[in-house]
Amino acid sequence: MNTISKKTGLSFGYILAAYYLIVNLIIFFADYTLFVKSYLAIANMIVVLVLGVCSIWITKRRLQNLITFKEGFTAFFIMIVIGFLVNYMSQYMLFNFVNPEAKIINNNIMIELSQKIGEDMNMPQNEIDEKIGQLVENPDNNFSFKTLFFSYMQSILGASIMGLLIALTFKNRSEFTQPKM
């Protein structure tokens, strides 16, 4: 594996990690109910997209504008693994150790949101009640280690698909061609 793509991925991973840590701390201490708002997720997705494009672009520049798909995706993947790990670990620590009451309030907001979404989708009331019942039975579930770990894996999977497309866009050299001597 190319050390340039690894170093670039690490650098941008640290930048993404710092972004997530700062944003999580500011939001948690300002108004922790913002964690359940969809516009925060959209803003975070845009930041990951921009940093991912920059990561692959800078990797390409450092490789004299010749980059393979693997080199581009490696830089992107390392970036998201580090950034998302810090994001979910900071959420786990904030909601389970710093202020556990915030976890209960956010879970209640998520339950209300789930009820509203079910009603908006014209689901039968008994199905909505069943889903809400499952959420009420386990109020600590949304910020448990297990749930955040699965969210971490889903985020990596989703962002990897985005990274595959970005790396494919920036690719300009095949790994299987022999250089002309």
mmCIF file of N, CA and C in Angstrom, residues 134-179:
data_model
loop_
_atom_site.group_PDB
_atom_site.id
_atom_site.type_symbol
_atom_site.label_atom_id
_atom_site.label_comp_id
_atom_site.label_asym_id
_atom_site.label_seq_id
_atom_site.Cartn_x
_atom_site.Cartn_y
_atom_site.Cartn_z
ATOM 1 N N GLN A 134 -41.195 -1.074 21.794
ATOM 2 C CA GLN A 134 -39.827 -1.593 21.801
ATOM 3 C C GLN A 134 -38.837 -0.512 22.215
ATOM 4 N N LEU A 135 -39.071 0.708 21.750
ATOM 5 C CA LEU A 135 -38.178 1.810 22.113
ATOM 6 C C LEU A 135 -38.307 2.173 23.586
ATOM 7 N N VAL A 136 -39.536 2.127 24.114
ATOM 8 C CA VAL A 136 -39.770 2.498 25.511
ATOM 9 C C VAL A 136 -39.192 1.443 26.458
ATOM 10 N N GLU A 137 -39.258 0.176 26.054
ATOM 11 C CA GLU A 137 -38.754 -0.906 26.904
ATOM 12 C C GLU A 137 -37.261 -0.779 27.187
ATOM 13 N N ASN A 138 -36.512 -0.266 26.242
ATOM 14 C CA ASN A 138 -35.067 -0.170 26.398
ATOM 15 C C ASN A 138 -34.617 1.276 26.165
ATOM 16 N N PRO A 139 -34.802 2.164 27.144
ATOM 17 C CA PRO A 139 -34.518 3.579 26.924
ATOM 18 C C PRO A 139 -33.037 3.908 26.755
ATOM 19 N N ASP A 140 -32.135 3.069 27.231
ATOM 20 C CA ASP A 140 -30.702 3.348 27.106
ATOM 21 C C ASP A 140 -30.126 2.877 25.787
ATOM 22 N N ASN A 141 -30.954 2.282 24.952
ATOM 23 C CA ASN A 141 -30.468 1.601 23.767
ATOM 24 C C ASN A 141 -29.777 2.519 22.764
ATOM 25 N N ASN A 142 -30.269 3.743 22.555
ATOM 26 C CA ASN A 142 -29.733 4.590 21.485
ATOM 27 C C ASN A 142 -28.283 5.007 21.689
ATOM 28 N N PHE A 143 -27.830 5.070 22.917
ATOM 29 C CA PHE A 143 -26.458 5.487 23.170
ATOM 30 C C PHE A 143 -25.648 4.414 23.884
ATOM 31 N N SER A 144 -26.079 3.169 23.749
ATOM 32 C CA SER A 144 -25.306 2.062 24.311
ATOM 33 C C SER A 144 -24.125 1.784 23.389
ATOM 34 N N PHE A 145 -23.145 1.087 23.928
ATOM 35 C CA PHE A 145 -21.955 0.772 23.135
ATOM 36 C C PHE A 145 -22.324 -0.051 21.904
ATOM 37 N N LYS A 146 -23.211 -1.026 22.088
ATOM 38 C CA LYS A 146 -23.610 -1.898 20.988
ATOM 39 C C LYS A 146 -24.277 -1.102 19.864
ATOM 40 N N THR A 147 -25.200 -0.225 20.214
ATOM 41 C CA THR A 147 -25.914 0.558 19.204
ATOM 42 C C THR A 147 -24.971 1.523 18.487
ATOM 43 N N LEU A 148 -24.100 2.180 19.254
ATOM 44 C CA LEU A 148 -23.166 3.106 18.626
ATOM 45 C C LEU A 148 -22.145 2.363 17.765
ATOM 46 N N PHE A 149 -21.777 1.149 18.152
ATOM 47 C CA PHE A 149 -20.857 0.361 17.334
ATOM 48 C C PHE A 149 -21.501 0.006 15.994
ATOM 49 N N PHE A 150 -22.777 -0.418 16.037
ATOM 50 C CA PHE A 150 -23.464 -0.730 14.786
ATOM 51 C C PHE A 150 -23.660 0.527 13.936
ATOM 52 N N SER A 151 -23.920 1.658 14.569
ATOM 53 C CA SER A 151 -24.030 2.923 13.831
ATOM 54 C C SER A 151 -22.691 3.279 13.189
ATOM 55 N N TYR A 152 -21.603 3.028 13.918
ATOM 56 C CA TYR A 152 -20.263 3.271 13.393
ATOM 57 C C TYR A 152 -20.020 2.435 12.138
ATOM 58 N N MET A 153 -20.369 1.162 12.203
ATOM 59 C CA MET A 153 -20.177 0.280 11.046
ATOM 60 C C MET A 153 -21.070 0.700 9.872
ATOM 61 N N GLN A 154 -22.307 1.087 10.160
ATOM 62 C CA GLN A 154 -23.196 1.546 9.087
ATOM 63 C C GLN A 154 -22.672 2.831 8.461
ATOM 64 N N SER A 155 -22.128 3.717 9.279
ATOM 65 C CA SER A 155 -21.574 4.958 8.750
ATOM 66 C C SER A 155 -20.376 4.692 7.861
ATOM 67 N N ILE A 156 -19.522 3.769 8.282
ATOM 68 C CA ILE A 156 -18.365 3.421 7.449
ATOM 69 C C ILE A 156 -18.822 2.816 6.130
ATOM 70 N N LEU A 157 -19.812 1.942 6.198
ATOM 71 C CA LEU A 157 -20.317 1.318 4.976
ATOM 72 C C LEU A 157 -20.920 2.359 4.034
ATOM 73 N N GLY A 158 -21.757 3.230 4.568
ATOM 74 C CA GLY A 158 -22.381 4.257 3.735
ATOM 75 C C GLY A 158 -21.367 5.218 3.150
ATOM 76 N N ALA A 159 -20.425 5.663 3.977
ATOM 77 C CA ALA A 159 -19.412 6.593 3.485
ATOM 78 C C ALA A 159 -18.461 5.900 2.512
ATOM 79 N N SER A 160 -18.237 4.611 2.693
ATOM 80 C CA SER A 160 -17.360 3.875 1.769
ATOM 81 C C SER A 160 -17.942 3.853 0.367
ATOM 82 N N ILE A 161 -19.247 3.725 0.276
ATOM 83 C CA ILE A 161 -19.886 3.759 -1.046
ATOM 84 C C ILE A 161 -19.645 5.112 -1.700
ATOM 85 N N MET A 162 -19.795 6.167 -0.898
ATOM 86 C CA MET A 162 -19.520 7.506 -1.406
ATOM 87 C C MET A 162 -18.043 7.615 -1.798
ATOM 88 N N GLY A 163 -17.149 7.062 -0.977
ATOM 89 C CA GLY A 163 -15.717 7.098 -1.258
ATOM 90 C C GLY A 163 -15.341 6.318 -2.503
ATOM 91 N N LEU A 164 -16.029 5.203 -2.726
ATOM 92 C CA LEU A 164 -15.776 4.428 -3.936
ATOM 93 C C LEU A 164 -16.073 5.259 -5.186
ATOM 94 N N LEU A 165 -17.181 5.978 -5.140
ATOM 95 C CA LEU A 165 -17.548 6.806 -6.291
ATOM 96 C C LEU A 165 -16.577 7.970 -6.488
ATOM 97 N N ILE A 166 -16.159 8.591 -5.386
ATOM 98 C CA ILE A 166 -15.205 9.697 -5.496
ATOM 99 C C ILE A 166 -13.863 9.200 -6.014
ATOM 100 N N ALA A 167 -13.379 8.075 -5.473
ATOM 101 C CA ALA A 167 -12.094 7.521 -5.915
ATOM 102 C C ALA A 167 -12.157 7.112 -7.380
ATOM 103 N N LEU A 168 -13.295 6.595 -7.803
ATOM 104 C CA LEU A 168 -13.467 6.220 -9.207
ATOM 105 C C LEU A 168 -13.427 7.456 -10.101
ATOM 106 N N THR A 169 -13.966 8.548 -9.610
ATOM 107 C CA THR A 169 -13.957 9.797 -10.373
ATOM 108 C C THR A 169 -12.541 10.331 -10.537
ATOM 109 N N PHE A 170 -11.724 10.247 -9.505
ATOM 110 C CA PHE A 170 -10.371 10.803 -9.542
ATOM 111 C C PHE A 170 -9.354 9.860 -10.189
ATOM 112 N N LYS A 171 -9.690 8.609 -10.336
ATOM 113 C CA LYS A 171 -8.756 7.621 -10.890
ATOM 114 C C LYS A 171 -8.373 8.006 -12.318
ATOM 115 N N ASN A 172 -7.080 7.967 -12.601
ATOM 116 C CA ASN A 172 -6.651 8.243 -13.966
ATOM 117 C C ASN A 172 -5.569 7.283 -14.430
ATOM 118 N N ARG A 173 -5.332 6.233 -13.641
ATOM 119 C CA ARG A 173 -4.311 5.265 -14.027
ATOM 120 C C ARG A 173 -4.755 3.912 -13.515
ATOM 121 N N SER A 174 -4.568 2.928 -14.322
ATOM 122 C CA SER A 174 -4.945 1.572 -13.936
ATOM 123 C C SER A 174 -3.806 0.922 -13.170
ATOM 124 N N GLU A 175 -4.141 0.057 -12.233
ATOM 125 C CA GLU A 175 -3.117 -0.649 -11.465
ATOM 126 C C GLU A 175 -2.468 -1.749 -12.290
ATOM 127 N N PHE A 176 -3.078 -2.140 -13.379
ATOM 128 C CA PHE A 176 -2.615 -3.297 -14.128
ATOM 129 C C PHE A 176 -1.803 -2.940 -15.369
ATOM 130 N N THR A 177 -1.642 -1.675 -15.659
ATOM 131 C CA THR A 177 -0.850 -1.310 -16.827
ATOM 132 C C THR A 177 0.616 -1.207 -16.448
ATOM 133 N N GLN A 178 1.465 -1.593 -17.339
ATOM 134 C CA GLN A 178 2.896 -1.511 -17.128
ATOM 135 C C GLN A 178 3.374 -0.160 -17.646
ATOM 136 N N PRO A 179 4.213 0.525 -16.875
ATOM 137 C CA PRO A 179 4.744 1.797 -17.372
ATOM 138 C C PRO A 179 5.666 1.573 -18.569
#
